[in-house]
Coordinates of C-alpha atoms and ligand atoms in Angstrom, one line a residue:
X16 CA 88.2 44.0 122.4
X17 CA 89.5 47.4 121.9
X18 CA 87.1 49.5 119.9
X19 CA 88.6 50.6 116.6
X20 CA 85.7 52.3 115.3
X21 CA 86.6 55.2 112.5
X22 CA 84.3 57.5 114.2
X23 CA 85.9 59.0 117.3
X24 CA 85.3 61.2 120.0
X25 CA 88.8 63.3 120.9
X26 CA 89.2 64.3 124.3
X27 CA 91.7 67.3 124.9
X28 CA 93.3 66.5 128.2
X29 CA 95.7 69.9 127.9
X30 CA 92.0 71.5 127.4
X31 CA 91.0 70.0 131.0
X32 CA 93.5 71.3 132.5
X33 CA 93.1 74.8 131.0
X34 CA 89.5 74.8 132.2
X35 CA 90.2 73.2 135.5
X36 CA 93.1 76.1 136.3
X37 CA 90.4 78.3 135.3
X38 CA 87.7 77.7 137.7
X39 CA 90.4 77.5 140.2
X40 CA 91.8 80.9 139.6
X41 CA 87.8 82.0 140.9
X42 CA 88.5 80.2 144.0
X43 CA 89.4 81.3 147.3
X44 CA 93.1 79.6 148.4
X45 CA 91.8 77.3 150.3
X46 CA 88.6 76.3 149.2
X47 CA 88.5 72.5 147.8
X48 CA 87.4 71.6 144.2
X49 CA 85.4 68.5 143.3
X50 CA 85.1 67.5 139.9
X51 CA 82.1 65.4 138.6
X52 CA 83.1 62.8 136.5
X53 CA 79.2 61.4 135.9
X54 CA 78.0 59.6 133.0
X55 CA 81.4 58.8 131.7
X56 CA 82.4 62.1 132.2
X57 CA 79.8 63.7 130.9
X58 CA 79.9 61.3 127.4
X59 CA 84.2 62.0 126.9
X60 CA 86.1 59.0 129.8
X61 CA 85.4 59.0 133.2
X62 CA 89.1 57.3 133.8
X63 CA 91.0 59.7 131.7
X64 CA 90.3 62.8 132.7
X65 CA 90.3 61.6 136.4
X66 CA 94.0 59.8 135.7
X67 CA 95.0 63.4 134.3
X68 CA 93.7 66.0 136.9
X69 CA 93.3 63.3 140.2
X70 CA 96.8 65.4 141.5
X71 CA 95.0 68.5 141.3
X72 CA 91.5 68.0 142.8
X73 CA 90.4 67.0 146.2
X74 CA 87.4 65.2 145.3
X75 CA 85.6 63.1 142.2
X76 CA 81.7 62.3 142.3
X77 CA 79.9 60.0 139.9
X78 CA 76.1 59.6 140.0
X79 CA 75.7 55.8 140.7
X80 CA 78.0 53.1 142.8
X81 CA 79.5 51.2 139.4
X82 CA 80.7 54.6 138.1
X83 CA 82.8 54.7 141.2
X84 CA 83.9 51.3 140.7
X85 CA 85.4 51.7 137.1
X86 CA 87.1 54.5 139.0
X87 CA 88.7 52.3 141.3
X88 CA 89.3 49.8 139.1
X89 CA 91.9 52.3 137.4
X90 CA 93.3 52.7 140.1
X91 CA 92.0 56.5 141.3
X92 CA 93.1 56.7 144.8
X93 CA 91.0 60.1 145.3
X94 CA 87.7 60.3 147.6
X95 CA 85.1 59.8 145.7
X96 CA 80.9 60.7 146.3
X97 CA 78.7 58.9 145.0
X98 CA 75.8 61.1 144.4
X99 CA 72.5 58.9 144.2
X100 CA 73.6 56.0 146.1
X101 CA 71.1 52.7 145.8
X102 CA 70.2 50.8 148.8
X103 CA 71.5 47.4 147.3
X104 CA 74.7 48.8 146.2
X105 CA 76.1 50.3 149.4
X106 CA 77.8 47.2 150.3
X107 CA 79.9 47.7 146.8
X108 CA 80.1 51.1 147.4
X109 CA 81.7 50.7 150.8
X110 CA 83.8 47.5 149.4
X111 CA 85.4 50.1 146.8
X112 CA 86.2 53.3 149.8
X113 CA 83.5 55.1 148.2
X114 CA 81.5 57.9 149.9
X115 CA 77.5 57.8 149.9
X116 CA 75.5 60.6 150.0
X117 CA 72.4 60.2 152.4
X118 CA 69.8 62.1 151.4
X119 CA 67.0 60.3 153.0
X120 CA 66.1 57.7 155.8
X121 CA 65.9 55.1 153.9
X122 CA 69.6 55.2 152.4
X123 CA 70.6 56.7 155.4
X124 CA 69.2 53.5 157.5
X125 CA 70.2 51.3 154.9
X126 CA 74.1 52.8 154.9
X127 CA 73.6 52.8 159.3
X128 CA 72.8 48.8 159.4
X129 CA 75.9 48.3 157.2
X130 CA 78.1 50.2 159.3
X131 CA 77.1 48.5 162.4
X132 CA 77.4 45.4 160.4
X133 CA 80.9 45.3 159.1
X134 CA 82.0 47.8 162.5
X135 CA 82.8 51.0 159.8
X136 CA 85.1 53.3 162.0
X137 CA 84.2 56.9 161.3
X138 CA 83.2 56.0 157.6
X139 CA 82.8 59.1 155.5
X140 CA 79.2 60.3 154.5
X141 CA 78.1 63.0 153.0
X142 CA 74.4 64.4 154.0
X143 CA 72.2 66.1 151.2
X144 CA 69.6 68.8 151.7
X145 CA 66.9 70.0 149.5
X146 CA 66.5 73.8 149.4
X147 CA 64.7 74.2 146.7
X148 CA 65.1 71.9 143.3
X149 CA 63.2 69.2 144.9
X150 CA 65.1 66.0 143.9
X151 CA 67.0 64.9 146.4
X152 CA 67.6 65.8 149.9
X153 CA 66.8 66.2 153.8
X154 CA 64.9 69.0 154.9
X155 CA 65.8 71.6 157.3
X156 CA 63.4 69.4 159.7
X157 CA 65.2 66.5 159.4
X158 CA 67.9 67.9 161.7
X159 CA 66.6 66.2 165.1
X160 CA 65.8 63.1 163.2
X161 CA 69.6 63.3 162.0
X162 CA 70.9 64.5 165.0
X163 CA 69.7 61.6 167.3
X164 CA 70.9 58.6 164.5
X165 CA 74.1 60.4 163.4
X166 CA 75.6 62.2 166.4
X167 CA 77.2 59.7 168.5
X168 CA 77.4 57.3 166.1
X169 CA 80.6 56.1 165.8
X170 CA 80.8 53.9 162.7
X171 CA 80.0 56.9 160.2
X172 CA 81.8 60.6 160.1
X173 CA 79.6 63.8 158.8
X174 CA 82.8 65.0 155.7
X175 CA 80.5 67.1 154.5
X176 CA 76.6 68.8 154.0
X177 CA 75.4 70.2 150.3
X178 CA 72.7 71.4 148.8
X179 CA 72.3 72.1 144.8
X180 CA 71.0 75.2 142.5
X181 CA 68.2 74.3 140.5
X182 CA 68.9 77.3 138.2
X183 CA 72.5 78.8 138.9
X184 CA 73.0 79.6 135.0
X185 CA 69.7 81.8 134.8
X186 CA 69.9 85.5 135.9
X187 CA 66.1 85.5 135.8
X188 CA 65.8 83.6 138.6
X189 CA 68.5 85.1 141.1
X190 CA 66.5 85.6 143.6
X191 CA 65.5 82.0 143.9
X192 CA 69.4 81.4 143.7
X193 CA 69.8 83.4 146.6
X194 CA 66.9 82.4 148.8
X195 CA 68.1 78.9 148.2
X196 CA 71.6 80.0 149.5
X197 CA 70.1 81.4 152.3
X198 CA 68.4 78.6 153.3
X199 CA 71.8 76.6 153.1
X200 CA 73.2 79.1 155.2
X201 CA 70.3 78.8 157.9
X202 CA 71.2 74.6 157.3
X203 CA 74.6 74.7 158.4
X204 CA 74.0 77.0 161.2
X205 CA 71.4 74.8 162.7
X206 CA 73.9 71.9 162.0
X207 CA 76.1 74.1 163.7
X208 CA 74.1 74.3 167.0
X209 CA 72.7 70.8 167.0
X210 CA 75.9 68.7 166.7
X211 CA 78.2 71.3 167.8
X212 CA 80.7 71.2 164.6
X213 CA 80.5 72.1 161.1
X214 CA 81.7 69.5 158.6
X215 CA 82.7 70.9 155.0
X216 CA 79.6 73.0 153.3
X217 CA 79.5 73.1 149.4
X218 CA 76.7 74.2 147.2
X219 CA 77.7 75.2 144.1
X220 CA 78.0 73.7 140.3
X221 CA 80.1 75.4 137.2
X222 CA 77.4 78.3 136.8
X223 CA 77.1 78.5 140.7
X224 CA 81.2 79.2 140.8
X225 CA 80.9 81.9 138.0
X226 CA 77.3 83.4 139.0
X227 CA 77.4 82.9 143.6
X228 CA 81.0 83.4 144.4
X229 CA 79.6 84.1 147.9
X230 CA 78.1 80.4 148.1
X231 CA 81.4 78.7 147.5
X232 CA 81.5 78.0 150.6
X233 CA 84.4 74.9 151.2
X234 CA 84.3 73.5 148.3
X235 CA 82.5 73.6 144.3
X236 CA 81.5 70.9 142.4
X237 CA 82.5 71.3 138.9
X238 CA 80.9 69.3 136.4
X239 CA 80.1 70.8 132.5
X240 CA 82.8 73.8 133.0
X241 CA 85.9 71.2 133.0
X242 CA 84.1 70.1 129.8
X243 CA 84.2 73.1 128.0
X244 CA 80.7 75.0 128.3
X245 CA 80.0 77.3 130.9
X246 CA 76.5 77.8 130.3
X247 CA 77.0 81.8 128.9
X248 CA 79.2 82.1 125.6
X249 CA 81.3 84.8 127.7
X250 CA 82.4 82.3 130.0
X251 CA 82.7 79.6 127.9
X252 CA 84.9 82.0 125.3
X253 CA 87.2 81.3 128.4
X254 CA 87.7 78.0 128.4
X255 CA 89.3 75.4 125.7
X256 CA 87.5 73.1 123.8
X257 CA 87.7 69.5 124.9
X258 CA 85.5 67.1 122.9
X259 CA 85.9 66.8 119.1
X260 CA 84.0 64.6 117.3
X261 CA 85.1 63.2 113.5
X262 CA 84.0 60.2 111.3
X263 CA 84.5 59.6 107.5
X264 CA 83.0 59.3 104.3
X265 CA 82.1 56.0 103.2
X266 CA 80.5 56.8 99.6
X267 CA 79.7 58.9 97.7
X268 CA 76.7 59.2 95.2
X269 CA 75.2 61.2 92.0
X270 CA 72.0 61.9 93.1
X271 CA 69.7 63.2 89.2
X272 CA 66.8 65.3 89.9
X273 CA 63.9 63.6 91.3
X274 CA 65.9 60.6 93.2
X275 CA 65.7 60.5 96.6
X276 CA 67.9 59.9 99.7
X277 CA 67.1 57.8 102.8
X278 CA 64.7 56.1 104.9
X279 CA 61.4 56.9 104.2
X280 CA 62.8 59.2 100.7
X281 CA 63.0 61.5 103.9
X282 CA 65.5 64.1 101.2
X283 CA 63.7 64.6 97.8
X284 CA 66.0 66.2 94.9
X285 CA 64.8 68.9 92.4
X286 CA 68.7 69.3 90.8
X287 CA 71.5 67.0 90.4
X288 CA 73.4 67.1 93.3
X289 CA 76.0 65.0 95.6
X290 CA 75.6 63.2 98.2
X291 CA 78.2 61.3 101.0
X292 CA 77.6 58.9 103.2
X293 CA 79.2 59.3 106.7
X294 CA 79.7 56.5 109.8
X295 CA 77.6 58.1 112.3
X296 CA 74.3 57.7 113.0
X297 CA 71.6 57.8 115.7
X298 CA 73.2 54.7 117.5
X299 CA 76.0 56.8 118.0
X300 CA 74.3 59.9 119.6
X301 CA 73.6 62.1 116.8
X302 CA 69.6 62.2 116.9
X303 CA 67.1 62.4 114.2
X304 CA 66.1 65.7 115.1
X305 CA 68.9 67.1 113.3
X306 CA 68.0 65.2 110.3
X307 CA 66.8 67.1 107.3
X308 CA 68.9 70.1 107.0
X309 CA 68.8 71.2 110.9
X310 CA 72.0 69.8 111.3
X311 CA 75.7 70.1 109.3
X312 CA 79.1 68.5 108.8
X313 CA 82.3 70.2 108.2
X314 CA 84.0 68.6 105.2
X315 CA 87.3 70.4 103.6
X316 CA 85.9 73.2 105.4
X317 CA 82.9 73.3 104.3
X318 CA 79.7 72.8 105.4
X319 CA 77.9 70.1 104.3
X320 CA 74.0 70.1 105.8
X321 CA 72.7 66.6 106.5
X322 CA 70.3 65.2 103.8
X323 CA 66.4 63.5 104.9
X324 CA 66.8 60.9 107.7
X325 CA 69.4 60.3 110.2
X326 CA 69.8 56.3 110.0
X327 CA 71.2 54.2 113.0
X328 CA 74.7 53.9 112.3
X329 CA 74.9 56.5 109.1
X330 CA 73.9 59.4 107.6
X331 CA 74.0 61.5 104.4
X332 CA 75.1 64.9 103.9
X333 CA 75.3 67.2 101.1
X334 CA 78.6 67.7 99.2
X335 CA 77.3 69.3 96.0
X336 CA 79.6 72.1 96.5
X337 CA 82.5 70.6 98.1
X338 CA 85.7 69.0 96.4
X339 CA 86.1 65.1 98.6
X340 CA 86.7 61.7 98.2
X341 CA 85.7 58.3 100.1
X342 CA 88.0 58.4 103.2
X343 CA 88.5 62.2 103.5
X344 CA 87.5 63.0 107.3
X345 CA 84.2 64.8 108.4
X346 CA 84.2 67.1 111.5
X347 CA 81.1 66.9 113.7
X348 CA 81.9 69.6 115.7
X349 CA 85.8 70.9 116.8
X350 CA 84.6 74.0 119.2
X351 CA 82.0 74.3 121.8
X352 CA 79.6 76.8 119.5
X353 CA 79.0 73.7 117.3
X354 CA 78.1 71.6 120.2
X355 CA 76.1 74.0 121.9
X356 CA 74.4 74.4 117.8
X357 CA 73.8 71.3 117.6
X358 CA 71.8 71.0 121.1
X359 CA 69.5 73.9 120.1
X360 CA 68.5 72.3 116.9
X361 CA 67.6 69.2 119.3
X362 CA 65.7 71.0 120.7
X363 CA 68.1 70.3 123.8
X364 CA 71.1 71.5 126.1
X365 CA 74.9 71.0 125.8
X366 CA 74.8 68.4 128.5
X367 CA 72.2 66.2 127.0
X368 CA 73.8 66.2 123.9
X369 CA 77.3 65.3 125.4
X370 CA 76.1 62.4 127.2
X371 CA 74.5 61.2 124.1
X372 CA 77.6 60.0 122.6
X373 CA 77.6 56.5 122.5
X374 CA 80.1 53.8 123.8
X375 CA 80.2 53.0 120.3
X376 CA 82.2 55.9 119.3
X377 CA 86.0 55.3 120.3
X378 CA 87.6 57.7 122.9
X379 CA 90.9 58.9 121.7
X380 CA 92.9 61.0 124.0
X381 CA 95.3 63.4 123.0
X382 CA 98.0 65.4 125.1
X383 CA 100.9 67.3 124.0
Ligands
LIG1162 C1 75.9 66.9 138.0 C2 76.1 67.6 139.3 C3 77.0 68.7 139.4 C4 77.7 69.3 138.3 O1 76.9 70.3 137.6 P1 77.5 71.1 136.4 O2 76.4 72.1 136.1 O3 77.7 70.2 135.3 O4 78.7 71.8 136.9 C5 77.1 69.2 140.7 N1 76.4 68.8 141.8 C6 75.5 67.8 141.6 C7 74.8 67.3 142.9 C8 75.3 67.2 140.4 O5 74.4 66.2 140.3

């Protein structure tokens, strides 16, 4: 059933581009975007903006094999990576063209048997190295152990070797930034001499395009910047605001001194106030740790600060001050500052709170 929900997320596909056209214009001519479309695109729709910029890209990467799928499914014809790979998906991964990245022996063994299995002729792969934020990745010393399984194996091709920043946004810790670069660099050259080719080297994420324009390399993976955020409000002044968020006000109440409002009377009154009841709640990603005044609502343009307890699927906010009615619409948050508000009072980051947003919430996209 299509989801008709009052409370929607917008998505801004004249914004994506913007943003997109942006990073590019930091790019060398010929180095090759990929543009991570993870998590649902990081909470907005995975299909959409991959349907709207799939001309313009040279590569999509989700985290996990059914993100890839839904891809395919919607008929995105683009090479896609598939970040974190799982053993027991590989054999949907390869059934949809996907493109694993190895990152250890046992996905890399795992991926091996199935192309000697099914006879893969020079099936894509991408190989990961760890130089530094300790998730995923072969080591430097893995290169004989890759070599002698990898170089004259026929059923797989080497498309590409990456590596990731663990802190490309933080100026503090540039030197770690650039020792891990160098330590890519020392990577591909010992590719280099081992296998006698270099594939396609790529390193950086939004804040590694805009902080290491040495370590582009090939090609940048792009993830929060389509988005909107940039990780710096200078850079993200730059781009256009994608994701909007709006519900509406169910009811309100007069609220006499000494009532209170919510689940566990978390909002106690010491004046006679007004109080509106809006369709979003902690089921749709709006957590309780912007309950009780931390967070607010735009209403008529005004802000209206939320009241005690955020409930699953509702909240209240205060409109003592602001002229409304049941049905008027309530702004979450229309620009990025909000958003990246909103994350702080969480106690969080922008990209937490985007993924938050719940399937519940409908996706409408708009284009002019
Ligand atoms: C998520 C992810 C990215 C994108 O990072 P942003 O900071 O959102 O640009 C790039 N590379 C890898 C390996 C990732 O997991």
């Amino acid at each position: 059933m299509k989801n008709n929900h009052v409370t929607t997320l917008q998505i801004d596909l004249n914004s994506v581009g913007h943003n997109l056209d942006y990073f590019k214009s930091k790019l060398k001519n010929n180095t090759k975007i990929l543009v991570v479309v993870k998590a649902f695109g990081y909470g907005s729709d995975a299909v959409e903006i991959a349907k709207s910029i799939q001309e313009q890209v040279d590569y999509f990467a989700v985290a996990y094999t059914h993100e890839g799928v839904s891809l395919r499914s919607a008929g995105i014809t683009t090479p896609i990576m598939v970040l974190h790979p799982q053993v027991e998906n590989l054999e949907l991964l390869a059934s949809n063209n996907l493109e694993p990245n190895l990152y250890n022996s046992f996905v890399l063994s795992g991926f091996l048997e199935l192309a000697k299995k099914n006879n893969f002729q020079k099936y894509p792969i991408h190989l990961k190295f760890n130089t530094g934020l300790n998730r995923l990745g072969f080591s430097e010393n893995d290169m004989d152990y890759l070599h002698e399984n990898l170089s004259t194996n026929n059923h797989i091709s080497i498309a590409s070797v990456f590596s990731h920043l663990a802190a490309s946004e933080d100026e503090k810790e540039r030197l770690f930034s650039l020792g891990q670069i160098e330590c890519f660099k020392n990577i591909k050259n010992t590719f280099q001499s081992k296998f006698g080719f270099t594939p396609m080297c790529h390193m950086c994420n939004t804040s590694g395009i805009i902080n290491y324009p040495e370590a582009h390399f090939d090609m940048v993976r792009l993830g929060i910047g389509l988005y909107g955020f940039a990780n710096h409000p200078k850079e993200t002044a730059k781009l256009k605001n994608v994701i909007s968020l709006y519900t509406v006000i169910s009811q309100i109440h007069e609220i006499n001194s000494g009532e209170s409002i919510g689940y566990n009377r978390g909002y106690k009154s010491t004046k006679a106030m007004k109080s509106a009841t809006i369709a979003i709640g902690h089921a749709d990603g709006i957590p309780r740790s912007v309950g009780n005044g931390k967070g607010f609502v735009t209403i008529n343009e005004k802000k209206a600060p939320i009241l005690g307890n955020v409930c699953m699927d509702m909240m209240m906010v205060d409109i003592s001050k602001i002229d409304c009615k049941v049905g008027d619409q309530v702004i979450l948050y229309d620009n990025q500052e909000t958003v990246v508000y909103f994350a702080k009072q969480a106690n969080t980051i922008s990209y937490e709170w985007l993924t938050a947003i719940s399937q519940r919430v409908r996706r409408l996209i708009v284009k002019s």
